[in-house]
Every structure is written in C-alpha cells, then in structure tokens.
mmCIF file of N, CA and C in Angstrom:
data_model
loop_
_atom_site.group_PDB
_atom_site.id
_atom_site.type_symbol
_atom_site.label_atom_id
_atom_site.label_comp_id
_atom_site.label_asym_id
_atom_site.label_seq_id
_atom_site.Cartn_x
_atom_site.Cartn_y
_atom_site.Cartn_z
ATOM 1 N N UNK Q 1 -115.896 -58.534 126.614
ATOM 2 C CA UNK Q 1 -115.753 -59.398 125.448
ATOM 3 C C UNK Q 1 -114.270 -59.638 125.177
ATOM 4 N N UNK Q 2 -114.444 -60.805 124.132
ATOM 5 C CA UNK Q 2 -112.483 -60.977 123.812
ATOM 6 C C UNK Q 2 -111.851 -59.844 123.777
ATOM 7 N N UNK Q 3 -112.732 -59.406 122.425
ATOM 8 C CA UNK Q 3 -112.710 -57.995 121.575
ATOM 9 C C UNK Q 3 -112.054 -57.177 122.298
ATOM 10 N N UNK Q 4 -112.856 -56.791 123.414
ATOM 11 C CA UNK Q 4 -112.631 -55.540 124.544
ATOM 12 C C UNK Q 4 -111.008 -55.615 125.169
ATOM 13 N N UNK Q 5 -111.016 -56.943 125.867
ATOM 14 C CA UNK Q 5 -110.184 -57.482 126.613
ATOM 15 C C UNK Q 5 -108.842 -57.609 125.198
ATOM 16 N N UNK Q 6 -109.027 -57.948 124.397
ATOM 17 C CA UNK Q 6 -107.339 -57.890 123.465
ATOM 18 C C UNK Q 6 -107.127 -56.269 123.540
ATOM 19 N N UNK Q 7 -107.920 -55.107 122.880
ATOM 20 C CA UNK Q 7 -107.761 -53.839 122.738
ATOM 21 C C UNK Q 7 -107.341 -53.292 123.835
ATOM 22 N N UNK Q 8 -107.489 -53.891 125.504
ATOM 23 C CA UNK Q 8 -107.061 -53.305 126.604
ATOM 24 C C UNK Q 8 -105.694 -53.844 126.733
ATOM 25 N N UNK Q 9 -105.188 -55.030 126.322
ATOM 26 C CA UNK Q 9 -103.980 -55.438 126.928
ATOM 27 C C UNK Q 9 -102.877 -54.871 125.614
ATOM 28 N N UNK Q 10 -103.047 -54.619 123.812
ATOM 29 C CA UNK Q 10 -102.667 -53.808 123.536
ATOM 30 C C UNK Q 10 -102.338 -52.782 123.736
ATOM 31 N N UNK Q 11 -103.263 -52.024 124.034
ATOM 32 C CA UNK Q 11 -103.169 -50.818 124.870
ATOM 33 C C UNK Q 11 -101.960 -50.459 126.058
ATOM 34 N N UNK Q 12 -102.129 -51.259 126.949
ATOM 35 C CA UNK Q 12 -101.267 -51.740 127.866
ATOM 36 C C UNK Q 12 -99.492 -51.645 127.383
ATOM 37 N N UNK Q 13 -99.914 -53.226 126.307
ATOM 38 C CA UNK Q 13 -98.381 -53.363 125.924
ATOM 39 C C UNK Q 13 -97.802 -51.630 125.053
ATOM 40 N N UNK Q 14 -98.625 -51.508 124.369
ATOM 41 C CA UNK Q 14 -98.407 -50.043 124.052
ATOM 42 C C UNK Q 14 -97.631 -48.669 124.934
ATOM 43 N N UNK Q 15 -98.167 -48.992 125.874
ATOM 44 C CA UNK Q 15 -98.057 -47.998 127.018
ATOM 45 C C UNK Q 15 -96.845 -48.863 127.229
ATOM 46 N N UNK Q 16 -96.807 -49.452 128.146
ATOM 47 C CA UNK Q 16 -95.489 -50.309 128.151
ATOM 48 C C UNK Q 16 -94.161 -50.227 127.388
ATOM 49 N N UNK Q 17 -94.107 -50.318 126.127
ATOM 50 C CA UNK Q 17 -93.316 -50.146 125.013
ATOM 51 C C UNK Q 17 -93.117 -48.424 125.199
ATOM 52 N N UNK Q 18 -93.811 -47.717 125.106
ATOM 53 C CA UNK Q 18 -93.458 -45.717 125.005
ATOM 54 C C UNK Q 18 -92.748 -45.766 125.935
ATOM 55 N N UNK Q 19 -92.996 -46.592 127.818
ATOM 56 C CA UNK Q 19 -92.220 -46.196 128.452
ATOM 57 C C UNK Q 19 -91.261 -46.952 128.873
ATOM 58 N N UNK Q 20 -90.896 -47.774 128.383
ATOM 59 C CA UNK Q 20 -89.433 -48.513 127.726
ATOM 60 C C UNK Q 20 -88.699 -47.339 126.837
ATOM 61 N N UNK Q 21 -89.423 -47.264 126.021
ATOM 62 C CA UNK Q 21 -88.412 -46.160 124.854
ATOM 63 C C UNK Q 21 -88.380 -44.781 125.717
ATOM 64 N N UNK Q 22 -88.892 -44.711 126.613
ATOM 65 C CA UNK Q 22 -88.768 -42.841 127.242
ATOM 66 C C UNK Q 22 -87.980 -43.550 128.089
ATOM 67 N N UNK Q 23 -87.673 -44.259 128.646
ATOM 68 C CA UNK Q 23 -86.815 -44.687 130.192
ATOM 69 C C UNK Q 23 -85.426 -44.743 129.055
ATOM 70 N N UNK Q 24 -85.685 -45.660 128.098
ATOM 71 C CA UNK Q 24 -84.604 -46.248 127.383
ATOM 72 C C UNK Q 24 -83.676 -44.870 126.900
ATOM 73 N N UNK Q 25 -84.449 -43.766 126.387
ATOM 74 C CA UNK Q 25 -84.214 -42.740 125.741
ATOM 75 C C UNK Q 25 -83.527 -41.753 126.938
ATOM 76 N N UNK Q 26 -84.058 -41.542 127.942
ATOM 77 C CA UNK Q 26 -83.128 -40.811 129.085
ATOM 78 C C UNK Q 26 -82.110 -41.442 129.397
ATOM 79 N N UNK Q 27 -81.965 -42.652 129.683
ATOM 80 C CA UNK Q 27 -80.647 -43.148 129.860
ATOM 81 C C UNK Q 27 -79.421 -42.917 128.730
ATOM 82 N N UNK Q 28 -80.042 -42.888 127.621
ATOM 83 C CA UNK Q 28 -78.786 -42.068 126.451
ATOM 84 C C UNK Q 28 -78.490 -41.483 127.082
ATOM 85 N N UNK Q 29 -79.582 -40.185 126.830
ATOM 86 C CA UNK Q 29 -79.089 -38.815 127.582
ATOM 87 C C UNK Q 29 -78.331 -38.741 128.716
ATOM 88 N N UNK Q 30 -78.896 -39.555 129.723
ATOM 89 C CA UNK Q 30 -77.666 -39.498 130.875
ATOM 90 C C UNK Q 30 -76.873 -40.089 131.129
ATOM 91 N N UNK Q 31 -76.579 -41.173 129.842
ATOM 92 C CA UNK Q 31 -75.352 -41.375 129.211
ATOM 93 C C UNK Q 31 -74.141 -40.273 128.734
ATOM 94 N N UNK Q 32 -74.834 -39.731 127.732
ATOM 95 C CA UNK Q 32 -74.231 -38.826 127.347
ATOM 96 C C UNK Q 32 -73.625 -37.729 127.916
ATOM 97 N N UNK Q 33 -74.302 -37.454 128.773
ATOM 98 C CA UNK Q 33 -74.038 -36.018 129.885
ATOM 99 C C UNK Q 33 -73.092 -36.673 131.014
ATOM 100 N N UNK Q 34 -73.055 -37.822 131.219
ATOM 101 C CA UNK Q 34 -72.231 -37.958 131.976
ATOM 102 C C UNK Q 34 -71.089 -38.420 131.324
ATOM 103 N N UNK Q 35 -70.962 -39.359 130.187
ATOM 104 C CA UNK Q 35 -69.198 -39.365 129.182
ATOM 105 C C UNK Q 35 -68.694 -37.712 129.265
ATOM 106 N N UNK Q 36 -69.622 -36.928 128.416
ATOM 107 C CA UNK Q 36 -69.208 -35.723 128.753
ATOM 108 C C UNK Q 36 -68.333 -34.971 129.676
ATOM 109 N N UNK Q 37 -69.379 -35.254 130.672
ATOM 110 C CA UNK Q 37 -68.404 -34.563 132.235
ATOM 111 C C UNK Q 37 -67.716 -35.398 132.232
ATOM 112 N N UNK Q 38 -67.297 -36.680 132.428
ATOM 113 C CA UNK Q 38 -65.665 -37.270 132.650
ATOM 114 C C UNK Q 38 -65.052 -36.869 131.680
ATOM 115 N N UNK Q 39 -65.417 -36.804 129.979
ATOM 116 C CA UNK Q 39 -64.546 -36.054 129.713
ATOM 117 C C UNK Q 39 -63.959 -34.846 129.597
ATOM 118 N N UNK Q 40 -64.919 -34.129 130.136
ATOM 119 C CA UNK Q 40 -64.416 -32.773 130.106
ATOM 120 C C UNK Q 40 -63.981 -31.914 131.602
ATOM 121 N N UNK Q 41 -63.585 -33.343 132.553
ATOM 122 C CA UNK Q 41 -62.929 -33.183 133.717
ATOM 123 C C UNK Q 41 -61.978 -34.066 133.464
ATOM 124 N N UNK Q 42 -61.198 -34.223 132.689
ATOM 125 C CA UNK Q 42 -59.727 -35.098 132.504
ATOM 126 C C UNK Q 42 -59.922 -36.275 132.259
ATOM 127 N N UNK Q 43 -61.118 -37.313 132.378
ATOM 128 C CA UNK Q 43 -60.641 -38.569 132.810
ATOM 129 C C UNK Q 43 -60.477 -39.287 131.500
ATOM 130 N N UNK Q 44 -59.425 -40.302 131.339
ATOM 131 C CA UNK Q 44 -59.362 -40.921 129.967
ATOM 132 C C UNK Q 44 -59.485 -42.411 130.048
ATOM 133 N N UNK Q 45 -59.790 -43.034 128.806
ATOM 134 C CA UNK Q 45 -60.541 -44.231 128.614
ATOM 135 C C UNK Q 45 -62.317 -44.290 128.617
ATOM 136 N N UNK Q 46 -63.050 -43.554 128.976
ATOM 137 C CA UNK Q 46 -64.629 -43.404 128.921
ATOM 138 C C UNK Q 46 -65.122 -43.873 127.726
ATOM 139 N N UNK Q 47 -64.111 -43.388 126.627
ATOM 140 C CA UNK Q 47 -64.726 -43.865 125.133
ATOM 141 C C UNK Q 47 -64.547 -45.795 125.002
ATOM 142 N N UNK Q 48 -64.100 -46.280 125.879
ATOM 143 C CA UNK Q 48 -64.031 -47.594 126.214
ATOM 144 C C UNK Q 48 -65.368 -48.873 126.660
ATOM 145 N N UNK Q 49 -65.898 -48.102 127.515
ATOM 146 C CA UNK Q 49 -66.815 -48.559 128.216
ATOM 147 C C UNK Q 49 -68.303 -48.179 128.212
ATOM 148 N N UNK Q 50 -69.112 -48.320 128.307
ATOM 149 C CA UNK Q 50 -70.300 -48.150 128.506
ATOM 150 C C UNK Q 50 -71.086 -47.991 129.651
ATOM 151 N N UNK Q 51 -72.067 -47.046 129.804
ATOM 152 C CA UNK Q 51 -73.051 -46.760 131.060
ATOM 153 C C UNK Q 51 -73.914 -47.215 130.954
ATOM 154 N N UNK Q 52 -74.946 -48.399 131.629
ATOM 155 C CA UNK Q 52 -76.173 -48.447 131.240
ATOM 156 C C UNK Q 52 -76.470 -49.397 131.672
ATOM 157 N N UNK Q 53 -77.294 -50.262 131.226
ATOM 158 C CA UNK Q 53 -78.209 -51.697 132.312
ATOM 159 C C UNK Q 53 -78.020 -52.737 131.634
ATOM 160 N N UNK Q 54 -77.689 -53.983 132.311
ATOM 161 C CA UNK Q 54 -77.849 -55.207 131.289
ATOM 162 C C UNK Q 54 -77.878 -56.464 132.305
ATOM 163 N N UNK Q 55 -78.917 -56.871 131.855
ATOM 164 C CA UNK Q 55 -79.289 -58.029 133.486
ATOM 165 C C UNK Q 55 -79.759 -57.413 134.275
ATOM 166 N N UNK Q 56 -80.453 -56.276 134.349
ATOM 167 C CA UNK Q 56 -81.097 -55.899 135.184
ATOM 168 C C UNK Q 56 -79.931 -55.003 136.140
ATOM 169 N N UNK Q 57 -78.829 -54.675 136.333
ATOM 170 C CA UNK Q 57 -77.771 -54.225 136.891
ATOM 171 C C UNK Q 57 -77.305 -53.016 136.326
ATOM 172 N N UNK Q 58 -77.180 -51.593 136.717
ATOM 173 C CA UNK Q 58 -77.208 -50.923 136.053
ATOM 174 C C UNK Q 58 -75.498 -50.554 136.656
ATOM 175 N N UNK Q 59 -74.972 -49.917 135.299
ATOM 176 C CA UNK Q 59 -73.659 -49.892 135.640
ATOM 177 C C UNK Q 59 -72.556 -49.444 134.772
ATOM 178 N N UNK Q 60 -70.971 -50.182 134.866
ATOM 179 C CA UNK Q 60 -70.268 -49.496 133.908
ATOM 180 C C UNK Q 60 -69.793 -51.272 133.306
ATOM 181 N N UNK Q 61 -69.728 -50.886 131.854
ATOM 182 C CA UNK Q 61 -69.372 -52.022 131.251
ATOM 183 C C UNK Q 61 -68.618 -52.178 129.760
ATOM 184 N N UNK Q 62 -67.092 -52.938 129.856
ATOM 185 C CA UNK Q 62 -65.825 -52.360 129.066
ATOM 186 C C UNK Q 62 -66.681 -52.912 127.441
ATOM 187 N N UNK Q 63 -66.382 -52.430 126.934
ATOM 188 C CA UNK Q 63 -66.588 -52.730 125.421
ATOM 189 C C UNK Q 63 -65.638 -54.036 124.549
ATOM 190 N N UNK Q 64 -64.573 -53.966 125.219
ATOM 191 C CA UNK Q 64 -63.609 -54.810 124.536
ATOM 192 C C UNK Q 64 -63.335 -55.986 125.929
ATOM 193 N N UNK Q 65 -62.264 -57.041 125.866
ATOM 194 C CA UNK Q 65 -61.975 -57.643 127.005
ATOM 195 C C UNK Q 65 -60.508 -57.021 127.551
ATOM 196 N N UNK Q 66 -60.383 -56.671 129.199
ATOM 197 C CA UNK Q 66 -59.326 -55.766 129.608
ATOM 198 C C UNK Q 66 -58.430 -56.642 129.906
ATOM 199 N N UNK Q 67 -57.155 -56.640 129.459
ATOM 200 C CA UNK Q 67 -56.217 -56.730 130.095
ATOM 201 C C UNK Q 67 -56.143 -56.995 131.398
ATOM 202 N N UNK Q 68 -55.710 -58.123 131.713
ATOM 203 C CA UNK Q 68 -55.212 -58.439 133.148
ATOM 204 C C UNK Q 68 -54.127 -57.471 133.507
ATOM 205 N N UNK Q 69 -54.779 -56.693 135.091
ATOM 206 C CA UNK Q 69 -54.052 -55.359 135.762
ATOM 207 C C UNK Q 69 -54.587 -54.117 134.124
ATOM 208 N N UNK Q 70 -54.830 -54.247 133.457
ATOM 209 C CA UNK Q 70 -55.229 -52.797 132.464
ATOM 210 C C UNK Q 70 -55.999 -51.657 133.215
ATOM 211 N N UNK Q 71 -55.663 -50.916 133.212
ATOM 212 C CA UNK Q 71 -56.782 -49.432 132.983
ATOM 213 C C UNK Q 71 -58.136 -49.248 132.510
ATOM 214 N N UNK Q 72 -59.193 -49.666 132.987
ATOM 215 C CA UNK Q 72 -60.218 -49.461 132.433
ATOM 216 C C UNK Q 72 -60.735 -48.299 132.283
ATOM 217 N N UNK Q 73 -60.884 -47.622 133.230
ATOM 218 C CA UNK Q 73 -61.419 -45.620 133.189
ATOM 219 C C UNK Q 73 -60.497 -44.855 134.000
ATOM 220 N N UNK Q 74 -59.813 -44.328 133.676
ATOM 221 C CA UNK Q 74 -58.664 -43.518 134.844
ATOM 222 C C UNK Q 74 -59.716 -41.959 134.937
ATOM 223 N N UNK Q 75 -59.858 -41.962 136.501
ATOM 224 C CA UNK Q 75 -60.838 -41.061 136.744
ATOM 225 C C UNK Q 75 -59.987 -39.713 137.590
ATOM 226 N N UNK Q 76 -60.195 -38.482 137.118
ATOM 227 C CA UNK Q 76 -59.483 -37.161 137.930
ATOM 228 C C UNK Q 76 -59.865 -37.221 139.152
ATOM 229 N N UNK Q 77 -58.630 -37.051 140.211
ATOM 230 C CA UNK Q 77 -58.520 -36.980 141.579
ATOM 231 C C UNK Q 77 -59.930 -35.940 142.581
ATOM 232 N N UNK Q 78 -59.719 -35.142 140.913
ATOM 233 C CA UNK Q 78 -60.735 -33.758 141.797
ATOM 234 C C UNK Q 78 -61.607 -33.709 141.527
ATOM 235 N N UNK Q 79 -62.230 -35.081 140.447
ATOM 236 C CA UNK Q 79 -63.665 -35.370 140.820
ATOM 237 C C UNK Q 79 -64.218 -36.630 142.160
ATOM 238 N N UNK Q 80 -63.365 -36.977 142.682
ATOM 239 C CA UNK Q 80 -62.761 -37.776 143.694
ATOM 240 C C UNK Q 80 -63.764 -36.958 144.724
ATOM 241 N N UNK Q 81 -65.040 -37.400 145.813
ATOM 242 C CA UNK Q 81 -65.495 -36.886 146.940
ATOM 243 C C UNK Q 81 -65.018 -37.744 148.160
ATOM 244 N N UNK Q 82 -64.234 -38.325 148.974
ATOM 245 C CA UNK Q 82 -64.341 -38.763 150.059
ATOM 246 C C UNK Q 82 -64.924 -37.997 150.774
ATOM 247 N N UNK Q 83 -65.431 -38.811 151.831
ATOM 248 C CA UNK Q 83 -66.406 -38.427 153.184
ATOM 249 C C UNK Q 83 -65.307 -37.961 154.420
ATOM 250 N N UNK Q 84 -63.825 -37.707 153.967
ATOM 251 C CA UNK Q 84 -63.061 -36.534 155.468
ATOM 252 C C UNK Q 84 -63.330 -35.390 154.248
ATOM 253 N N UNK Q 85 -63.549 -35.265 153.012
ATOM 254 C CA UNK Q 85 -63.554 -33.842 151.995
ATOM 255 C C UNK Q 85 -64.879 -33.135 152.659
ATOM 256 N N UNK Q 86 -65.887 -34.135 152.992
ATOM 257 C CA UNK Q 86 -67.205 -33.193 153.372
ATOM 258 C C UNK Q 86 -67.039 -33.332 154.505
ATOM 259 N N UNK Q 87 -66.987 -33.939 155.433
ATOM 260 C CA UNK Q 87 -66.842 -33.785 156.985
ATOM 261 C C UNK Q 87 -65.674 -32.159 157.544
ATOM 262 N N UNK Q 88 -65.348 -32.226 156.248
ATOM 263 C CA UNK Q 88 -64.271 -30.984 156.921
ATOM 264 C C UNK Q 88 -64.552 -29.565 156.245
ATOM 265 N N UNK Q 89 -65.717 -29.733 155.589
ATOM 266 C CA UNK Q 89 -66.080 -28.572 154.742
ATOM 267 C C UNK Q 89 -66.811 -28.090 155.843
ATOM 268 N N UNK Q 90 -67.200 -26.275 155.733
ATOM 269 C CA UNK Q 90 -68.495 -25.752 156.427
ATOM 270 C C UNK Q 90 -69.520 -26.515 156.620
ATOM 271 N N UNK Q 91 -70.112 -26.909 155.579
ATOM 272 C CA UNK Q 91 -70.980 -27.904 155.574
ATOM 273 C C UNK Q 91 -71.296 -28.624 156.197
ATOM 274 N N UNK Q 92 -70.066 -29.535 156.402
ATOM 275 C CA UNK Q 92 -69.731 -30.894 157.196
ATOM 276 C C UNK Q 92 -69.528 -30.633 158.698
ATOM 277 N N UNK Q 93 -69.391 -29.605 158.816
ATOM 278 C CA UNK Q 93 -68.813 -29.144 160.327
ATOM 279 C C UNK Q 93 -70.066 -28.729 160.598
ATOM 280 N N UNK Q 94 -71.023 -27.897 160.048
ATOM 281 C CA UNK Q 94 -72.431 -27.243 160.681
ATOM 282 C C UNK Q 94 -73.368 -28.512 160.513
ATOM 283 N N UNK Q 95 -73.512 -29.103 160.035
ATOM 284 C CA UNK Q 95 -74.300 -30.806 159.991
ATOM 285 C C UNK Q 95 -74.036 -31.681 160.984
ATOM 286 N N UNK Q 96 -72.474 -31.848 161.015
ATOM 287 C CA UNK Q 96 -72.007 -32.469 162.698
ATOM 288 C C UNK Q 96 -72.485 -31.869 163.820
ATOM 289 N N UNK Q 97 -72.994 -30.550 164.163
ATOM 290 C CA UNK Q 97 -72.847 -29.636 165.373
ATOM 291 C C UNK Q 97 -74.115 -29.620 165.273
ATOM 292 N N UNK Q 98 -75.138 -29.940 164.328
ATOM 293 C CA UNK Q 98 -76.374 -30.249 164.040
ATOM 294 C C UNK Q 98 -76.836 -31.445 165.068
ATOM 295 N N UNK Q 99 -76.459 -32.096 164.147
ATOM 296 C CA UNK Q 99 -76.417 -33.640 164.971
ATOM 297 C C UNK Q 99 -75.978 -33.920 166.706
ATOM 298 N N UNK Q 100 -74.695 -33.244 166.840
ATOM 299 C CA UNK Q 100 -74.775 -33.367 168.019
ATOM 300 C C UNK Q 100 -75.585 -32.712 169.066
ATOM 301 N N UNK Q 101 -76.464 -31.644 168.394
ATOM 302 C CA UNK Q 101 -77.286 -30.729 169.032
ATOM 303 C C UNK Q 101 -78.454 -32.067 169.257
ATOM 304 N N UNK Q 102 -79.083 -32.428 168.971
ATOM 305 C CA UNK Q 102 -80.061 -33.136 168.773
ATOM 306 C C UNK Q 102 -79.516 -34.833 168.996
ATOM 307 N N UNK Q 103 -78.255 -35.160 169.666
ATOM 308 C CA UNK Q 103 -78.105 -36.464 169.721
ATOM 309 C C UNK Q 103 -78.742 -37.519 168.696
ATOM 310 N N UNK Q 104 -77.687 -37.101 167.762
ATOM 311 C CA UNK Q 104 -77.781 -37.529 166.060
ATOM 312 C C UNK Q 104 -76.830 -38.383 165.635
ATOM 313 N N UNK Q 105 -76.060 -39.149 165.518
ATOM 314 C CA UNK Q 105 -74.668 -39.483 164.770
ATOM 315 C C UNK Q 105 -75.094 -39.080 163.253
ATOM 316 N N UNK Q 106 -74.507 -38.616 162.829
ATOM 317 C CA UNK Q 106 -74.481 -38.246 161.224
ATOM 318 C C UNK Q 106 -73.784 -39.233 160.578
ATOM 319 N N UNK Q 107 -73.999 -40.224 159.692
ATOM 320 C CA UNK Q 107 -72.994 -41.117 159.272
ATOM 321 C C UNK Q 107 -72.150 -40.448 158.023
ATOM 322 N N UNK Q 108 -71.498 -41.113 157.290
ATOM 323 C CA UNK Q 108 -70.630 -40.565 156.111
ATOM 324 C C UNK Q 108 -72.059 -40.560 154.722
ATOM 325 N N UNK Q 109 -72.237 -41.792 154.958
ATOM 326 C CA UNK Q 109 -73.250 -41.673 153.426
ATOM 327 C C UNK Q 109 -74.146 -40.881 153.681
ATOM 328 N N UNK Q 110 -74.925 -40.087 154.945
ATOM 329 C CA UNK Q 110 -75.784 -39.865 155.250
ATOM 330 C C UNK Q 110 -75.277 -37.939 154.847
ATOM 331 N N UNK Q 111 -74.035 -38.053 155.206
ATOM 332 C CA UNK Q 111 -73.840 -36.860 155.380
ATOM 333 C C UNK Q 111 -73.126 -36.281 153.896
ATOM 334 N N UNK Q 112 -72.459 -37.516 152.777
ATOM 335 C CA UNK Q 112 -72.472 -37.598 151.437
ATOM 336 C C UNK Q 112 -73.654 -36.625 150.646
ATOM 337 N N UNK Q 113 -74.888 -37.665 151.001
ATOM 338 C CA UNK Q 113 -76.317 -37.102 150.122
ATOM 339 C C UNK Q 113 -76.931 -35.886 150.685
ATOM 340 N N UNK Q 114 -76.590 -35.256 151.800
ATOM 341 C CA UNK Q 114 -76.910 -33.838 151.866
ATOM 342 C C UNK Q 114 -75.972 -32.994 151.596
ATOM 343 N N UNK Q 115 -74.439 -33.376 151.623
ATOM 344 C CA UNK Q 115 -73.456 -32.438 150.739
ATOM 345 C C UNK Q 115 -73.506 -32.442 149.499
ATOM 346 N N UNK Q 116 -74.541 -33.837 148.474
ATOM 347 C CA UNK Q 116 -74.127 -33.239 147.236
ATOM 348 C C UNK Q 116 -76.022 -32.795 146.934
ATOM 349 N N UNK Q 117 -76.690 -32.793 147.775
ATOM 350 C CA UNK Q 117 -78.110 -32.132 147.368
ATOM 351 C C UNK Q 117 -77.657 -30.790 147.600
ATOM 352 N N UNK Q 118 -76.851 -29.838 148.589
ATOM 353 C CA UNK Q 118 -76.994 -28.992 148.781
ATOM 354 C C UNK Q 118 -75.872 -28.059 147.424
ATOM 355 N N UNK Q 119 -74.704 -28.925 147.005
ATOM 356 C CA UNK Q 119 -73.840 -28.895 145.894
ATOM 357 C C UNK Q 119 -75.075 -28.669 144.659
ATOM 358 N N UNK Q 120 -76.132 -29.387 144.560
ATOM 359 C CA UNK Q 120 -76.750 -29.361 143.046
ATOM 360 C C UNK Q 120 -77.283 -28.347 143.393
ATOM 361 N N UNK Q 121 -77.701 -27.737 144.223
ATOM 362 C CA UNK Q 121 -79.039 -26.892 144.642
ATOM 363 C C UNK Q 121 -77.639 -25.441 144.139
ATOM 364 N N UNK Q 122 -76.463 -25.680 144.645
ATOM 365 C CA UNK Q 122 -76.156 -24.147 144.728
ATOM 366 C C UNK Q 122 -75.676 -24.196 143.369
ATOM 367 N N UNK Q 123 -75.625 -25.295 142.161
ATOM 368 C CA UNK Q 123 -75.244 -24.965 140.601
ATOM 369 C C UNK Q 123 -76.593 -24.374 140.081
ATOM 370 N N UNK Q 124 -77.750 -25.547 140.266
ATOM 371 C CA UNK Q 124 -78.698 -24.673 139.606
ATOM 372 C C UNK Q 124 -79.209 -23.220 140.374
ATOM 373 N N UNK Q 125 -79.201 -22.972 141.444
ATOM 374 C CA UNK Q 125 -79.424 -21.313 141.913
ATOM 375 C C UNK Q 125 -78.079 -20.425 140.632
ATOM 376 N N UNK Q 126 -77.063 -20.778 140.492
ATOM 377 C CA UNK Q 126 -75.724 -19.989 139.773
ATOM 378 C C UNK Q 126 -76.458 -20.170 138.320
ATOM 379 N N UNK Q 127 -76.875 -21.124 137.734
ATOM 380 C CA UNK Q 127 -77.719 -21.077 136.105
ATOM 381 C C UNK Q 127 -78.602 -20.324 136.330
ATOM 382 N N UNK Q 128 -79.542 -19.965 137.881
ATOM 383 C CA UNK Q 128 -80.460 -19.326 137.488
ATOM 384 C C UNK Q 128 -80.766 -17.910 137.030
ATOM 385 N N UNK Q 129 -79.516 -17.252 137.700
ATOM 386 C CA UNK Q 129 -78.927 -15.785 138.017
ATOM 387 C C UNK Q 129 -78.337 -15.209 136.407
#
C-alpha cells in the first residue's frame, strides 16, 4: 500500500540521516585527534584550516584567503615519512630481502602501508601493556 511504501522510505531516509550524523560525527573526532597531534608535534598554523569533505573531496581547507607564496600549515620535519626513511629501517631491509626471496619488487607505497600498519600495531601492543 501507499501507506506501507511512505513508512518504508521514511524509515530509510531515517536510517540514512543517523548515518550521515555518525559518519558526520567521527569525522569531528578525527578531526580533532588529528589538529591535536599536529599540534602537539610542533606544527603551526592548523588553527587556520580545516579537515574534512566538501564536494565530495575530502581534505585540507584554509579558512581565510592565503596570501600569495603564504604559509598555510608548516608541518615538523619528524613527522615527515619518506620512503629512503623506511626502505632503510629493519623493516625496510627485511621486506626487501622478502621480496627478493620470492621475486617481488616491493614498491615505495607498497612498502609505506606495511611500515605504518606494522608502526600502529606496535603503539597499540605499548597501550596495551
């Protein structure tokens, strides 16, 4: 019936809307947690800009209009990962010798996302202790 059929697509938009506001609502949060860590690893200007989605593009975006050549986020060196930092770590060296065992090329991004899965894995094992 209509009846039936309006109460289901309510329903729907309902559901829809909670998980807009729960998606919408973690992205604060990992908003927040991440201004945080830049700021509480040196970097200045963060209170400038914004984290988050708009157009469908998720990203970083200045609050005010910048200056031609300006500073938008000056970010600490030693949160800085290049791919010779992990290629030359233990890590990076037992992953290469991996690979070449098994006629592998390991690329940089490839070898990025298992240096920083194995990085998260050994913070939360240290919270767990």
């Amino acid at each position: 019936s209509a009846a039936h059929r309006n109460h289901v697509l309510n329903s729907l938009s309902g559901r829809e809307n909670f998980h807009k506001a729960m998606s919408s609502s973690a992205l604060v949060s990992e908003e927040l947690e991440f201004r945080n860590w830049l700021k509480d690893n040196g970097c200045d200007g963060v209170d400038n800009v914004v984290f988050g989605e708009k157009d469908g593009i998720r990203g970083t975006f200045a609050k005010e209009a910048i200056p031609k050549d300006g500073t938008v986020v000056r970010i600490s060196s030693k949160l800085m990962v290049p791919s010779s930092r992990v290629r030359e770590s233990a890590f990076g060296k037992k992953l290469d010798e991996i690979g070449r065992k098994i006629g592998f090329g390991i690329s940089n991004h490839t070898m990025l996302c298992a240096w920083l899965m194995v990085k998260k894995s050994e913070m939360e094992s240290a919270c767990d202790t």
